[in-house]
């Protein structure tokens, strides 16, 4: 698809981007927000966002992040409780985990770009 075609399809999701912004996404100069990323995944037919971008859940350790340095679900739950985002003993849904993995991906991209 051309950049024009993608921008027109994004309008169906109430997302209005300039062609320049799309070029910046394609070159990695900028990162889309979560809503735009999800819309782009639908447009491009990406069903499993995490797997497509290299995130694999390791059932043996319950870690979900690329490469080394992943934290366990228990550690992430403790952090989220400490920050007041969830209550003690509350479990994270698959959607919560997917969102957190997306945030980790954005942080990885941001800090890799700065190195």
N, CA, C and O atoms as a GROMACS GRO file, in nm:
protein
  460
    1UNK      N    1   0.083  -0.119   0.000
    1UNK     CA    2   0.000   0.000   0.000
    1UNK      C    3   0.088   0.125   0.000
    1UNK      O    4   0.197   0.127   0.056
    2UNK      N    5   0.038   0.226  -0.063
    2UNK     CA    6   0.110   0.353  -0.061
    2UNK      C    7   0.083   0.425   0.071
    2UNK      O    8  -0.011   0.391   0.143
    3UNK      N    9   0.166   0.523   0.100
    3UNK     CA   10   0.146   0.603   0.221
    3UNK      C   11   0.011   0.674   0.215
    3UNK      O   12  -0.058   0.684   0.316
    4UNK      N   13  -0.027   0.723   0.097
    4UNK     CA   14  -0.157   0.788   0.081
    4UNK      C   15  -0.270   0.692   0.116
    4UNK      O   16  -0.365   0.729   0.186
    5UNK      N   17  -0.261   0.568   0.066
    5UNK     CA   18  -0.366   0.469   0.094
    5UNK      C   19  -0.377   0.439   0.243
    5UNK      O   20  -0.488   0.430   0.297
    6UNK      N   21  -0.263   0.424   0.309
    6UNK     CA   22  -0.264   0.395   0.452
    6UNK      C   23  -0.323   0.513   0.529
    6UNK      O   24  -0.405   0.493   0.619
    7UNK      N   25  -0.283   0.634   0.495
    7UNK     CA   26  -0.337   0.753   0.563
    7UNK      C   27  -0.489   0.762   0.545
    7UNK      O   28  -0.560   0.797   0.639
    8UNK      N   29  -0.538   0.729   0.425
    8UNK     CA   30  -0.683   0.732   0.401
    8UNK      C   31  -0.753   0.625   0.483
    8UNK      O   32  -0.862   0.650   0.536
    9UNK      N   33  -0.694   0.506   0.494
    9UNK     CA   34  -0.756   0.401   0.574
    9UNK      C   35  -0.754   0.437   0.723
    9UNK      O   36  -0.847   0.402   0.796
   10UNK      N   37  -0.650   0.506   0.767
   10UNK     CA   38  -0.644   0.547   0.908
   10UNK      C   39  -0.756   0.645   0.942
   10UNK      O   40  -0.802   0.650   1.056
   11UNK      N   41  -0.801   0.722   0.843
   11UNK     CA   42  -0.910   0.816   0.867
   11UNK      C   43  -1.037   0.744   0.910
   11UNK      O   44  -1.119   0.801   0.982
   12UNK      N   45  -1.054   0.617   0.866
   12UNK     CA   46  -1.170   0.537   0.908
   12UNK      C   47  -1.166   0.507   1.057
   12UNK      O   48  -1.268   0.473   1.117
   13UNK      N   49  -1.049   0.520   1.118
   13UNK     CA   50  -1.031   0.500   1.263
   13UNK      C   51  -1.025   0.634   1.335
   13UNK      O   52  -0.988   0.640   1.453
   14UNK      N   53  -1.062   0.742   1.266
   14UNK     CA   54  -1.055   0.879   1.320
   14UNK      C   55  -0.912   0.916   1.356
   14UNK      O   56  -0.888   0.988   1.453
   15UNK      N   57  -0.817   0.867   1.276
   15UNK     CA   58  -0.676   0.901   1.295
   15UNK      C   59  -0.630   0.974   1.169
   15UNK      O   60  -0.631   0.918   1.060
   16UNK      N   61  -0.591   1.099   1.185
   16UNK     CA   62  -0.548   1.181   1.072
   16UNK      C   63  -0.400   1.208   1.084
   16UNK      O   64  -0.354   1.281   1.172
   17UNK      N   65  -0.324   1.148   0.993
   17UNK     CA   66  -0.179   1.165   0.992
   17UNK      C   67  -0.134   1.225   0.860
   17UNK      O   68  -0.196   1.202   0.756
   18UNK      N   69  -0.028   1.301   0.866
   18UNK     CA   70   0.030   1.351   0.742
   18UNK      C   71   0.116   1.240   0.681
   18UNK      O   72   0.157   1.146   0.748
   19UNK      N   73   0.142   1.254   0.552
   19UNK     CA   74   0.231   1.158   0.486
   19UNK      C   75   0.369   1.160   0.551
   19UNK      O   76   0.434   1.056   0.563
   20UNK      N   77   0.413   1.278   0.592
   20UNK     CA   78   0.544   1.291   0.655
   20UNK      C   79   0.551   1.208   0.784
   20UNK      O   80   0.653   1.144   0.811
   21UNK      N   81   0.444   1.211   0.863
   21UNK     CA   82   0.441   1.132   0.986
   21UNK      C   83   0.452   0.983   0.954
   21UNK      O   84   0.525   0.910   1.020
   22UNK      N   85   0.379   0.939   0.851
   22UNK     CA   86   0.386   0.797   0.812
   22UNK      C   87   0.528   0.761   0.768
   22UNK      O   88   0.577   0.653   0.802
   23UNK      N   89   0.592   0.848   0.692
   23UNK     CA   90   0.730   0.822   0.652
   23UNK      C   91   0.821   0.811   0.774
   23UNK      O   92   0.911   0.727   0.779
   24UNK      N   93   0.797   0.896   0.873
   24UNK     CA   94   0.876   0.890   0.997
   24UNK      C   95   0.854   0.758   1.070
   24UNK      O   96   0.948   0.704   1.128
   25UNK      N   97   0.730   0.705   1.068
   25UNK     CA   98   0.705   0.574   1.128
   25UNK      C   99   0.782   0.466   1.052
   25UNK      O  100   0.844   0.378   1.112
   26UNK      N  101   0.777   0.474   0.920
   26UNK     CA  102   0.842   0.372   0.837
   26UNK      C  103   0.993   0.369   0.855
   26UNK      O  104   1.054   0.263   0.850
   27UNK      N  105   1.052   0.484   0.876
   27UNK     CA  106   1.197   0.492   0.893
   27UNK      C  107   1.243   0.473   1.037
   27UNK      O  108   1.362   0.465   1.064
   28UNK      N  109   1.147   0.468   1.129
   28UNK     CA  110   1.181   0.451   1.269
   28UNK      C  111   1.218   0.580   1.339
   28UNK      O  112   1.262   0.577   1.454
   29UNK      N  113   1.200   0.692   1.271
   29UNK     CA  114   1.232   0.821   1.333
   29UNK      C  115   1.132   0.856   1.442
   29UNK      O  116   1.166   0.920   1.541
   30UNK      N  117   1.007   0.814   1.423
   30UNK     CA  118   0.901   0.834   1.522
   30UNK      C  119   0.830   0.702   1.547
   30UNK      O  120   0.837   0.611   1.465
   31UNK      N  121   0.762   0.694   1.660
   31UNK     CA  122   0.684   0.575   1.696
   31UNK      C  123   0.537   0.616   1.707
   31UNK      O  124   0.507   0.721   1.762
   32UNK      N  125   0.446   0.533   1.654
   32UNK     CA  126   0.303   0.566   1.667
   32UNK      C  127   0.255   0.546   1.810
   32UNK      O  128   0.312   0.467   1.885
   33UNK      N  129   0.149   0.617   1.846
   33UNK     CA  130   0.088   0.591   1.977
   33UNK      C  131   0.015   0.457   1.970
   33UNK      O  132   0.005   0.397   1.863
   34UNK      N  133  -0.035   0.411   2.082
   34UNK     CA  134  -0.096   0.277   2.090
   34UNK      C  135  -0.216   0.264   1.997
   34UNK      O  136  -0.229   0.162   1.929
   35UNK      N  137  -0.304   0.366   1.991
   35UNK     CA  138  -0.422   0.358   1.905
   35UNK      C  139  -0.382   0.350   1.758
   35UNK      O  140  -0.440   0.273   1.682
   36UNK      N  141  -0.285   0.429   1.719
   36UNK     CA  142  -0.240   0.428   1.580
   36UNK      C  143  -0.173   0.295   1.547
   36UNK      O  144  -0.195   0.239   1.440
   37UNK      N  145  -0.092   0.244   1.640
   37UNK     CA  146  -0.027   0.115   1.617
   37UNK      C  147  -0.131   0.006   1.596
   37UNK      O  148  -0.119  -0.075   1.504
   38UNK      N  149  -0.233   0.002   1.680
   38UNK     CA  150  -0.336  -0.101   1.667
   38UNK      C  151  -0.412  -0.086   1.536
   38UNK      O  152  -0.444  -0.186   1.471
   39UNK      N  153  -0.443   0.036   1.496
   39UNK     CA  154  -0.511   0.058   1.368
   39UNK      C  155  -0.423   0.013   1.252
   39UNK      O  156  -0.471  -0.051   1.158
   40UNK      N  157  -0.294   0.046   1.258
   40UNK     CA  158  -0.202   0.003   1.152
   40UNK      C  159  -0.194  -0.149   1.145
   40UNK      O  160  -0.188  -0.206   1.036
   41UNK      N  161  -0.194  -0.214   1.260
   41UNK     CA  162  -0.192  -0.361   1.262
   41UNK      C  163  -0.315  -0.418   1.194
   41UNK      O  164  -0.305  -0.515   1.119
   42UNK      N  165  -0.430  -0.358   1.219
   42UNK     CA  166  -0.552  -0.405   1.152
   42UNK      C  167  -0.544  -0.381   1.002
   42UNK      O  168  -0.580  -0.469   0.924
   43UNK      N  169  -0.497  -0.265   0.962
   43UNK     CA  170  -0.486  -0.232   0.820
   43UNK      C  171  -0.392  -0.330   0.750
   43UNK      O  172  -0.420  -0.375   0.639
   44UNK      N  173  -0.280  -0.362   0.814
   44UNK     CA  174  -0.181  -0.451   0.753
   44UNK      C  175  -0.210  -0.600   0.779
   44UNK      O  176  -0.134  -0.686   0.736
   45UNK      N  177  -0.319  -0.628   0.850
   45UNK     CA  178  -0.357  -0.767   0.874
   45UNK      C  179  -0.269  -0.840   0.974
   45UNK      O  180  -0.249  -0.961   0.963
   46UNK      N  181  -0.216  -0.767   1.071
   46UNK     CA  182  -0.132  -0.828   1.175
   46UNK      C  183  -0.223  -0.868   1.290
   46UNK      O  184  -0.278  -0.782   1.360
   47UNK      N  185  -0.239  -0.999   1.310
   47UNK     CA  186  -0.330  -1.049   1.412
   47UNK      C  187  -0.262  -1.060   1.548
   47UNK      O  188  -0.323  -1.027   1.650
   48UNK      N  189  -0.139  -1.104   1.551
   48UNK     CA  190  -0.068  -1.122   1.678
   48UNK      C  191   0.046  -1.021   1.685
   48UNK      O  192   0.157  -1.046   1.640
   49UNK      N  193   0.015  -0.906   1.742
   49UNK     CA  194   0.110  -0.795   1.746
   49UNK      C  195   0.239  -0.834   1.817
   49UNK      O  196   0.348  -0.808   1.768
   50UNK      N  197   0.226  -0.897   1.932
   50UNK     CA  198   0.344  -0.930   2.012
   50UNK      C  199   0.436  -1.025   1.938
   50UNK      O  200   0.557  -1.003   1.930
   51UNK      N  201   0.380  -1.130   1.883
   51UNK     CA  202   0.463  -1.227   1.811
   51UNK      C  203   0.526  -1.166   1.686
   51UNK      O  204   0.642  -1.192   1.656
   52UNK      N  205   0.450  -1.084   1.615
   52UNK     CA  206   0.500  -1.020   1.494
   52UNK      C  207   0.623  -0.934   1.522
   52UNK      O  208   0.715  -0.929   1.442
   53UNK      N  209   0.623  -0.868   1.638
   53UNK     CA  210   0.733  -0.779   1.672
   53UNK      C  211   0.835  -0.843   1.764
   53UNK      O  212   0.916  -0.774   1.826
   54UNK      N  213   0.832  -0.978   1.773
   54UNK     CA  214   0.939  -1.049   1.841
   54UNK      C  215   0.921  -1.075   1.989
   54UNK      O  216   1.016  -1.116   2.056
   55UNK      N  217   0.802  -1.051   2.042
   55UNK     CA  218   0.779  -1.077   2.184
   55UNK      C  219   0.725  -1.219   2.199
   55UNK      O  220   0.628  -1.257   2.134
   56UNK      N  221   0.789  -1.296   2.283
   56UNK     CA  222   0.745  -1.432   2.307
   56UNK      C  223   0.728  -1.452   2.456
   56UNK      O  224   0.815  -1.416   2.535
   57UNK      N  225   0.616  -1.509   2.495
   57UNK     CA  226   0.591  -1.536   2.635
   57UNK      C  227   0.655  -1.669   2.669
   57UNK      O  228   0.629  -1.769   2.603
   58UNK      N  229   0.738  -1.670   2.770
   58UNK     CA  230   0.806  -1.792   2.813
   58UNK      C  231   0.727  -1.852   2.928
   58UNK      O  232   0.734  -1.802   3.040
   59UNK      N  233   0.650  -1.960   2.902
   59UNK     CA  234   0.565  -2.015   3.008
   59UNK      C  235   0.643  -2.072   3.125
   59UNK      O  236   0.589  -2.081   3.236
   60UNK      N  237   0.768  -2.109   3.106
   60UNK     CA  238   0.846  -2.166   3.215
   60UNK      C  239   0.881  -2.061   3.320
   60UNK      O  240   0.891  -2.093   3.438
   61UNK      N  241   0.900  -1.936   3.278
   61UNK     CA  242   0.940  -1.832   3.372
   61UNK      C  243   0.834  -1.722   3.388
   61UNK      O  244   0.850  -1.632   3.470
   62UNK      N  245   0.726  -1.731   3.309
   62UNK     CA  246   0.621  -1.629   3.304
   62UNK      C  247   0.678  -1.490   3.275
   62UNK      O  248   0.630  -1.390   3.328
   63UNK      N  249   0.781  -1.486   3.192
   63UNK     CA  250   0.836  -1.358   3.150
   63UNK      C  251   0.786  -1.324   3.011
   63UNK      O  252   0.770  -1.413   2.927
   64UNK      N  253   0.761  -1.199   2.986
   64UNK     CA  254   0.712  -1.156   2.856
   64UNK      C  255   0.784  -1.029   2.815
   64UNK      O  256   0.738  -0.919   2.844
   65UNK      N  257   0.897  -1.045   2.749
   65UNK     CA  258   0.971  -0.930   2.696
   65UNK      C  259   1.080  -0.983   2.606
   65UNK      O  260   1.124  -1.097   2.622
   66UNK      N  261   1.125  -0.902   2.511
   66UNK     CA  262   1.229  -0.948   2.422
   66UNK      C  263   1.365  -0.944   2.491
   66UNK      O  264   1.390  -0.860   2.577
   67UNK      N  265   1.450  -1.034   2.452
   67UNK     CA  266   1.589  -1.031   2.499
   67UNK      C  267   1.602  -1.055   2.647
   67UNK      O  268   1.513  -1.111   2.711
   68UNK      N  269   1.714  -1.013   2.700
   68UNK     CA  270   1.741  -1.034   2.842
   68UNK      C  271   1.685  -0.919   2.925
   68UNK      O  272   1.648  -0.814   2.872
   69UNK      N  273   1.679  -0.941   3.056
   69UNK     CA  274   1.636  -0.835   3.146
   69UNK      C  275   1.486  -0.830   3.168
   69UNK      O  276   1.436  -0.735   3.228
   70UNK      N  277   1.413  -0.932   3.121
   70UNK     CA  278   1.269  -0.933   3.141
   70UNK      C  279   1.239  -0.954   3.289
   70UNK      O  280   1.313  -1.022   3.360
   71UNK      N  281   1.130  -0.896   3.334
   71UNK     CA  282   1.091  -0.916   3.474
   71UNK      C  283   0.975  -1.015   3.479
   71UNK      O  284   0.898  -1.027   3.384
   72UNK      N  285   0.964  -1.084   3.591
   72UNK     CA  286   0.858  -1.184   3.605
   72UNK      C  287   0.725  -1.115   3.627
   72UNK      O  288   0.719  -0.996   3.660
   73UNK      N  289   0.617  -1.192   3.608
   73UNK     CA  290   0.484  -1.137   3.635
   73UNK      C  291   0.470  -1.095   3.780
   73UNK      O  292   0.407  -0.994   3.810
   74UNK      N  293   0.528  -1.174   3.870
   74UNK     CA  294   0.522  -1.141   4.012
   74UNK      C  295   0.588  -1.006   4.039
   74UNK      O  296   0.533  -0.924   4.112
   75UNK      N  297   0.706  -0.984   3.980
   75UNK     CA  298   0.776  -0.856   3.998
   75UNK      C  299   0.697  -0.741   3.937
   75UNK      O  300   0.688  -0.633   3.996
   76UNK      N  301   0.640  -0.763   3.818
   76UNK     CA  302   0.565  -0.656   3.754
   76UNK      C  303   0.438  -0.625   3.834
   76UNK      O  304   0.398  -0.509   3.847
   77UNK      N  305   0.372  -0.730   3.888
   77UNK     CA  306   0.254  -0.706   3.971
   77UNK      C  307   0.290  -0.623   4.093
   77UNK      O  308   0.217  -0.529   4.128
   78UNK      N  309   0.401  -0.656   4.160
   78UNK     CA  310   0.444  -0.579   4.277
   78UNK      C  311   0.467  -0.433   4.242
   78UNK      O  312   0.430  -0.343   4.317
   79UNK      N  313   0.529  -0.410   4.128
   79UNK     CA  314   0.555  -0.273   4.083
   79UNK      C  315   0.424  -0.200   4.055
   79UNK      O  316   0.407  -0.085   4.096
   80UNK      N  317   0.330  -0.265   3.986
   80UNK     CA  318   0.202  -0.202   3.956
   80UNK      C  319   0.121  -0.175   4.082
   80UNK      O  320   0.051  -0.074   4.089
   81UNK      N  321   0.130  -0.263   4.181
   81UNK     CA  322   0.063  -0.240   4.310
   81UNK      C  323   0.127  -0.120   4.379
   81UNK      O  324   0.057  -0.032   4.430
   82UNK      N  325   0.260  -0.116   4.382
   82UNK     CA  326   0.332  -0.006   4.447
   82UNK      C  327   0.298   0.129   4.383
   82UNK      O  328   0.292   0.231   4.451
   83UNK      N  329   0.276   0.128   4.252
   83UNK     CA  330   0.242   0.251   4.181
   83UNK      C  331   0.093   0.285   4.192
   83UNK      O  332   0.050   0.393   4.150
   84UNK      N  333   0.014   0.192   4.248
   84UNK     CA  334  -0.128   0.216   4.266
   84UNK      C  335  -0.214   0.185   4.144
   84UNK      O  336  -0.330   0.226   4.140
   85UNK      N  337  -0.159   0.114   4.046
   85UNK     CA  338  -0.236   0.083   3.925
   85UNK      C  339  -0.327  -0.037   3.943
   85UNK      O  340  -0.433  -0.043   3.880
   86UNK      N  341  -0.289  -0.132   4.026
   86UNK     CA  342  -0.373  -0.248   4.055
   86UNK      C  343  -0.372  -0.272   4.205
   86UNK      O  344  -0.290  -0.217   4.278
   87UNK      N  345  -0.467  -0.356   4.250
   87UNK     CA  346  -0.476  -0.389   4.393
   87UNK      C  347  -0.394  -0.514   4.421
   87UNK      O  348  -0.371  -0.596   4.332
   88UNK      N  349  -0.351  -0.527   4.545
   88UNK     CA  350  -0.277  -0.645   4.590
   88UNK      C  351  -0.358  -0.770   4.554
   88UNK      O  352  -0.477  -0.778   4.585
   89UNK      N  353  -0.294  -0.869   4.490
   89UNK     CA  354  -0.358  -0.995   4.455
   89UNK      C  355  -0.436  -0.991   4.325
   89UNK      O  356  -0.485  -1.095   4.280
   90UNK      N  357  -0.449  -0.875   4.264
   90UNK     CA  358  -0.522  -0.863   4.137
   90UNK      C  359  -0.435  -0.916   4.023
   90UNK      O  360  -0.317  -0.884   4.015
   91UNK      N  361  -0.494  -0.997   3.936
   91UNK     CA  362  -0.420  -1.053   3.823
   91UNK      C  363  -0.429  -0.960   3.703
   91UNK      O  364  -0.525  -0.885   3.687
   92UNK      N  365  -0.327  -0.967   3.619
   92UNK     CA  366  -0.327  -0.892   3.494
   92UNK      C  367  -0.394  -0.976   3.387
   92UNK      O  368  -0.371  -1.097   3.378
   93UNK      N  369  -0.477  -0.913   3.305
   93UNK     CA  370  -0.542  -0.983   3.194
   93UNK      C  371  -0.443  -0.996   3.078
   93UNK      O  372  -0.336  -0.934   3.079
   94UNK      N  373  -0.479  -1.077   2.980
   94UNK     CA  374  -0.396  -1.088   2.860
   94UNK      C  375  -0.383  -0.953   2.791
   94UNK      O  376  -0.277  -0.920   2.738
   95UNK      N  377  -0.491  -0.874   2.791
   95UNK     CA  378  -0.485  -0.740   2.732
   95UNK      C  379  -0.388  -0.650   2.810
   95UNK      O  380  -0.313  -0.573   2.750
   96UNK      N  381  -0.390  -0.661   2.944
   96UNK     CA  382  -0.295  -0.585   3.026
   96UNK      C  383  -0.152  -0.622   2.990
   96UNK      O  384  -0.066  -0.535   2.973
   97UNK      N  385  -0.126  -0.753   2.979
   97UNK     CA  386   0.009  -0.800   2.946
   97UNK      C  387   0.052  -0.753   2.808
   97UNK      O  388   0.167  -0.714   2.788
   98UNK      N  389  -0.042  -0.758   2.713
   98UNK     CA  390  -0.010  -0.712   2.577
   98UNK      C  391   0.024  -0.564   2.577
   98UNK      O  392   0.118  -0.521   2.510
   99UNK      N  393  -0.053  -0.485   2.653
   99UNK     CA  394  -0.027  -0.341   2.662
   99UNK      C  395   0.109  -0.314   2.725
   99UNK      O  396   0.185  -0.231   2.676
  100UNK      N  397   0.139  -0.386   2.833
  100UNK     CA  398   0.269  -0.368   2.899
  100UNK      C  399   0.384  -0.407   2.806
  100UNK      O  400   0.487  -0.340   2.803
  101UNK      N  401   0.366  -0.515   2.731
  101UNK     CA  402   0.471  -0.557   2.637
  101UNK      C  403   0.490  -0.451   2.529
  101UNK      O  404   0.603  -0.426   2.486
  102UNK      N  405   0.380  -0.389   2.486
  102UNK     CA  406   0.390  -0.281   2.387
  102UNK      C  407   0.469  -0.163   2.445
  102UNK      O  408   0.555  -0.107   2.378
  103UNK      N  409   0.439  -0.128   2.568
  103UNK     CA  410   0.513  -0.018   2.632
  103UNK      C  411   0.661  -0.050   2.643
  103UNK      O  412   0.746   0.037   2.622
  104UNK      N  413   0.692  -0.174   2.676
  104UNK     CA  414   0.832  -0.216   2.684
  104UNK      C  415   0.898  -0.202   2.548
  104UNK      O  416   1.013  -0.157   2.538
  105UNK      N  417   0.826  -0.240   2.444
  105UNK     CA  418   0.880  -0.224   2.308
  105UNK      C  419   0.909  -0.079   2.274
  105UNK      O  420   1.011  -0.048   2.214
  106UNK      N  421   0.818   0.009   2.311
  106UNK     CA  422   0.840   0.152   2.287
  106UNK      C  423   0.961   0.202   2.365
  106UNK      O  424   1.042   0.279   2.313
  107UNK      N  425   0.972   0.159   2.490
  107UNK     CA  426   1.088   0.199   2.571
  107UNK      C  427   1.218   0.145   2.512
  107UNK      O  428   1.319   0.216   2.506
  108UNK      N  429   1.216   0.019   2.468
  108UNK     CA  430   1.335  -0.040   2.404
  108UNK      C  431   1.376   0.042   2.283
  108UNK      O  432   1.493   0.075   2.265
  109UNK      N  433   1.277   0.075   2.198
  109UNK     CA  434   1.306   0.152   2.077
  109UNK      C  435   1.361   0.290   2.112
  109UNK      O  436   1.455   0.338   2.049
  110UNK      N  437   1.301   0.354   2.212
  110UNK     CA  438   1.344   0.488   2.251
  110UNK      C  439   1.488   0.486   2.301
  110UNK      O  440   1.571   0.566   2.257
  111UNK      N  441   1.518   0.395   2.392
  111UNK     CA  442   1.651   0.394   2.451
  111UNK      C  443   1.756   0.338   2.356
  111UNK      O  444   1.872   0.377   2.365
  112UNK      N  445   1.718   0.248   2.267
  112UNK     CA  446   1.812   0.201   2.164
  112UNK      C  447   1.848   0.315   2.071
  112UNK      O  448   1.963   0.326   2.027
  113UNK      N  449   1.752   0.400   2.039
  113UNK     CA  450   1.774   0.515   1.951
  113UNK      C  451   1.871   0.614   2.015
  113UNK      O  452   1.947   0.681   1.945
  114UNK      N  453   1.869   0.623   2.146
  114UNK     CA  454   1.953   0.720   2.218
  114UNK      C  455   2.096   0.670   2.235
  114UNK      O  456   2.186   0.750   2.264
  115UNK      N  457   2.119   0.541   2.218
  115UNK     CA  458   2.254   0.485   2.242
  115UNK      C  459   2.345   0.512   2.127
  115UNK      O  460   2.461   0.472   2.130
   0.00000   0.00000   0.00000
